[in-house]
XYZ file of C-alpha atoms in Angstrom:
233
model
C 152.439 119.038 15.713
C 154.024 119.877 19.138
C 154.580 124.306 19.792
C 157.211 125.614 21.812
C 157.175 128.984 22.861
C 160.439 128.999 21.466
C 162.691 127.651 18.561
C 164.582 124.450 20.452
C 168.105 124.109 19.629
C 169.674 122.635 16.473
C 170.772 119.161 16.386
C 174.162 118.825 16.750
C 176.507 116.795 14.477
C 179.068 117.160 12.185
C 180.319 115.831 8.302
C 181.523 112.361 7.559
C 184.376 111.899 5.269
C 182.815 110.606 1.843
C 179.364 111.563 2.717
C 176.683 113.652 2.195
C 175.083 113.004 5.461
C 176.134 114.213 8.606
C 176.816 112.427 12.007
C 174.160 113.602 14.617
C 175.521 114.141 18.169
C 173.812 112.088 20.581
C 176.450 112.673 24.223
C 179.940 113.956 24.545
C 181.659 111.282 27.500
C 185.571 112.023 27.876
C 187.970 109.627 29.658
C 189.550 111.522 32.381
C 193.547 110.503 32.956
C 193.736 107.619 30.707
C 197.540 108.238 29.989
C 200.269 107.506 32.703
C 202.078 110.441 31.961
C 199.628 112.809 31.820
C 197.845 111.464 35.029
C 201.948 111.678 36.790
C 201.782 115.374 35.138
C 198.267 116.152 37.087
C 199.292 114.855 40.242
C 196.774 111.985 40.138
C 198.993 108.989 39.036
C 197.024 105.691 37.850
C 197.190 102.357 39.128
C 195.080 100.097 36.940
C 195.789 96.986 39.276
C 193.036 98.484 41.510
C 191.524 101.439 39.077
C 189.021 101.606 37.064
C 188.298 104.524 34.608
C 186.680 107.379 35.006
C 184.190 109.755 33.329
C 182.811 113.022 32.663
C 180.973 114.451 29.990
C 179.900 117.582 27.770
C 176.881 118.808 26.818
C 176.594 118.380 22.883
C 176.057 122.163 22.558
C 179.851 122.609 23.580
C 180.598 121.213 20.141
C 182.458 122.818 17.901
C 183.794 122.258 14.252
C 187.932 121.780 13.754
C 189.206 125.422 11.941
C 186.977 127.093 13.880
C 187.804 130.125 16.264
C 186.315 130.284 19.371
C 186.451 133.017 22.250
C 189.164 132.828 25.111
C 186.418 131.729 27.913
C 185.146 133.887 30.681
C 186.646 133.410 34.500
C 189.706 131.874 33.303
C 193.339 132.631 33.354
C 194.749 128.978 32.689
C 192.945 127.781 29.120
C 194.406 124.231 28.333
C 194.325 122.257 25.075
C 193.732 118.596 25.602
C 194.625 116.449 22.060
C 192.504 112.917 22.289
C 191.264 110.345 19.589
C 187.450 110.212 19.234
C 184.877 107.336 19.137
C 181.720 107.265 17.137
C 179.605 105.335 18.527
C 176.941 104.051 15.519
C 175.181 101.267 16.978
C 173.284 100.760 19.869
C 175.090 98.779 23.019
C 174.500 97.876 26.981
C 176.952 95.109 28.531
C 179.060 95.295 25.626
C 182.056 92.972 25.989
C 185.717 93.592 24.797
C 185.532 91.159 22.403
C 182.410 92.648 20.482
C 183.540 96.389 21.644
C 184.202 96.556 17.515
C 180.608 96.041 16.674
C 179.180 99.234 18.312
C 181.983 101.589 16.445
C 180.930 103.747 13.242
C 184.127 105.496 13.121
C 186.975 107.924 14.450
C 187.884 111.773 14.635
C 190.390 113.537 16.273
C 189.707 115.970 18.936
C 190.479 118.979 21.462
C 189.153 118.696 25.367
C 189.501 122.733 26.045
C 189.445 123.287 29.566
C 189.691 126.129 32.086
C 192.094 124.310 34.209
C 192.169 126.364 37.384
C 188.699 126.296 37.698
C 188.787 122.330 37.296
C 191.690 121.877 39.967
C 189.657 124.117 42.055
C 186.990 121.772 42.135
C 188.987 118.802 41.774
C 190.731 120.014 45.644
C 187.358 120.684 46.811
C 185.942 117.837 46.007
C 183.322 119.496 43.635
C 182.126 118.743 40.370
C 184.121 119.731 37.127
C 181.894 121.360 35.311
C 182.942 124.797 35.715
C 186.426 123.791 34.515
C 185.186 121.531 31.442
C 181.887 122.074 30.363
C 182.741 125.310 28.938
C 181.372 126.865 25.728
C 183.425 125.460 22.270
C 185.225 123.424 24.314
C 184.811 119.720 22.677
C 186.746 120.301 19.044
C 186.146 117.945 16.372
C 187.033 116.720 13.370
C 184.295 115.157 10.774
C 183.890 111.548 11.464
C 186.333 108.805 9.793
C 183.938 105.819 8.683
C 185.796 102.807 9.951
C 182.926 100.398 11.201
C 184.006 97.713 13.241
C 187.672 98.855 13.857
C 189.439 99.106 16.945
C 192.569 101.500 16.439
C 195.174 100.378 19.735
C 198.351 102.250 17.658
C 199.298 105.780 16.071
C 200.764 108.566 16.584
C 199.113 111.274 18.349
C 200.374 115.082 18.559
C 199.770 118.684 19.267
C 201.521 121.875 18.208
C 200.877 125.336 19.410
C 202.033 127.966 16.613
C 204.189 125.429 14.929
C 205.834 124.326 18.225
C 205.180 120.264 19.630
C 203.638 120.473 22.670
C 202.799 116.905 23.237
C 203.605 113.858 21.040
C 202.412 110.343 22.072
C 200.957 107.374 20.700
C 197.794 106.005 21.308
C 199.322 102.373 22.315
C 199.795 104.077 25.517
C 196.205 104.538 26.354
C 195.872 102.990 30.434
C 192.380 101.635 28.924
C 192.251 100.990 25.603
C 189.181 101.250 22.888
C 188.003 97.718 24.252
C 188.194 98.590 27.623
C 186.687 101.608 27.515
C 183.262 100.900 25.216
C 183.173 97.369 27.419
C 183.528 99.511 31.105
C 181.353 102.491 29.892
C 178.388 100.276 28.650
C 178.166 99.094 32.008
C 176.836 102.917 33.230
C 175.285 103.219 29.965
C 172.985 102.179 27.292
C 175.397 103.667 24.724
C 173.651 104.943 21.786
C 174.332 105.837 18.108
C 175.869 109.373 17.857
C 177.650 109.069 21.269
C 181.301 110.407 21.398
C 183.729 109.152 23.564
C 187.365 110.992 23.889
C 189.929 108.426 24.630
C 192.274 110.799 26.709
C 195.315 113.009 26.311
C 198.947 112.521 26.101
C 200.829 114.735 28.655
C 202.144 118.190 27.349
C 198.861 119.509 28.462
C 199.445 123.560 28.681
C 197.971 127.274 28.511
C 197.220 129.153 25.346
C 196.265 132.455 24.958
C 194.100 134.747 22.297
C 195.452 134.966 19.364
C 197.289 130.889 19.900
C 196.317 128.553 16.572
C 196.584 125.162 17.574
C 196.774 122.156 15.345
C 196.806 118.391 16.069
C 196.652 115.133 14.518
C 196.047 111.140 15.396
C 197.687 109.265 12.639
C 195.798 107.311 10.168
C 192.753 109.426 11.525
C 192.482 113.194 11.025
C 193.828 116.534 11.720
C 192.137 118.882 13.700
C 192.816 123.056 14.635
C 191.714 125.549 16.557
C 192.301 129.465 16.809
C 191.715 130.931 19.640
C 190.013 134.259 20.084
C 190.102 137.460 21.902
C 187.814 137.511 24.898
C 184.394 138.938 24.661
């Protein structure tokens, strides 16, 4: 039996609607711009004629369950929510075409891409890597997991409200790359592997909260996720 000279971390994962097991957390990618407003609302506008999409990802320890409340991050004075629909990957895929994108899908959540967006323009002007700005600490919030093997959802309605108030409302036919397009591009980089989540994108409406802010969002036929945010430590 293998020692470590200390405890190594937990896996991650989180509950699945109607069961007793839970989903174990394998990599966090997120789509980066994937709707045209949001991308004209960032200053980067798409062209999918000549684009192709784009990636970053999370370390699973920045995973946190929906109705938590987290912290207001360190070095930050510009905390944005980011509403997406979530892909559970439950099957094992490498070269995976859009026509058999369906077979590699367990399920569906909803989710929250928090990010510390001055210190991710920063970088993005610099030409530097994003990390500071999005792989913060309880910044990838999720719902449980929505069994819907072999499913592609390309329409619903997607939303966000701060304290009661609609900050962005879209649907998810408006994706630039849809759920197809995505597992079938993303396989190409990767050997995609059961307990992989993949964030689709967010509408525009992205915006600042502060401590004390209880956010709450939805993708229809999906789940409903929240979020309180904390006082800084």
């Amino acid at each position: 039996m293998t020692q470590y000279i200390f405890n190594p971390p937990a896996v991650q994962s989180l509950s699945i609607r109607g069961k007793t097991e839970r989903f174990p957390i394998n990599r966090l990618f997120f789509v980066g711009r994937n709707y045209h407003a949001h991308a004209v609302e960032m200053g980067k506008p798409v062209d999918k004629s000549v684009e192709r999409p784009f990636y970053f990802t999370k370390a699973p320890q920045t995973l946190v369950d929906s109705g938590a409340t987290v912290a207001y991050p360190p070095e930050t004075k510009n905390y944005h929510f980011e509403m997406e629909m979530v892909v559970a990957i439950g099957k094992a895929g490498f070269h995976v075409s859009q026509a058999n994108a369906h077979e590699v899908i367990y399920g569906y959540a909803a989710g929250l891409d928090m990010t510390r967006r001055d210190l991710q323009l920063v970088a993005r002007d610099k030409g530097r890597p994003w990390d500071l700005g999005k792989d913060v600490e309880q910044s990838s919030v999720c719902t449980e997991i929505v069994p819907m093997p072999g499913q592609i959802i390309d329409q619903g309605a997607i939303a966000l409200e701060v304290n009661g108030e609609t900050k962005q409302s879209s649907n998810v036919n408006k994706l630039i790359w849809n759920v197809r397009e995505i597992i079938a591009d993303l396989s190409l980089f990767y050997h995609l592997q059961p307990g992989d989540l993949i964030y689709t994108g967010t509408p525009e409406g992205v915006n600042a909260v502060l401590p004390g802010d209880k956010i709450t969002g939805r993708v229809e036929g999906v789940a409903e996720v929240a979020l309180t945010v904390g006082a800084a430590e």
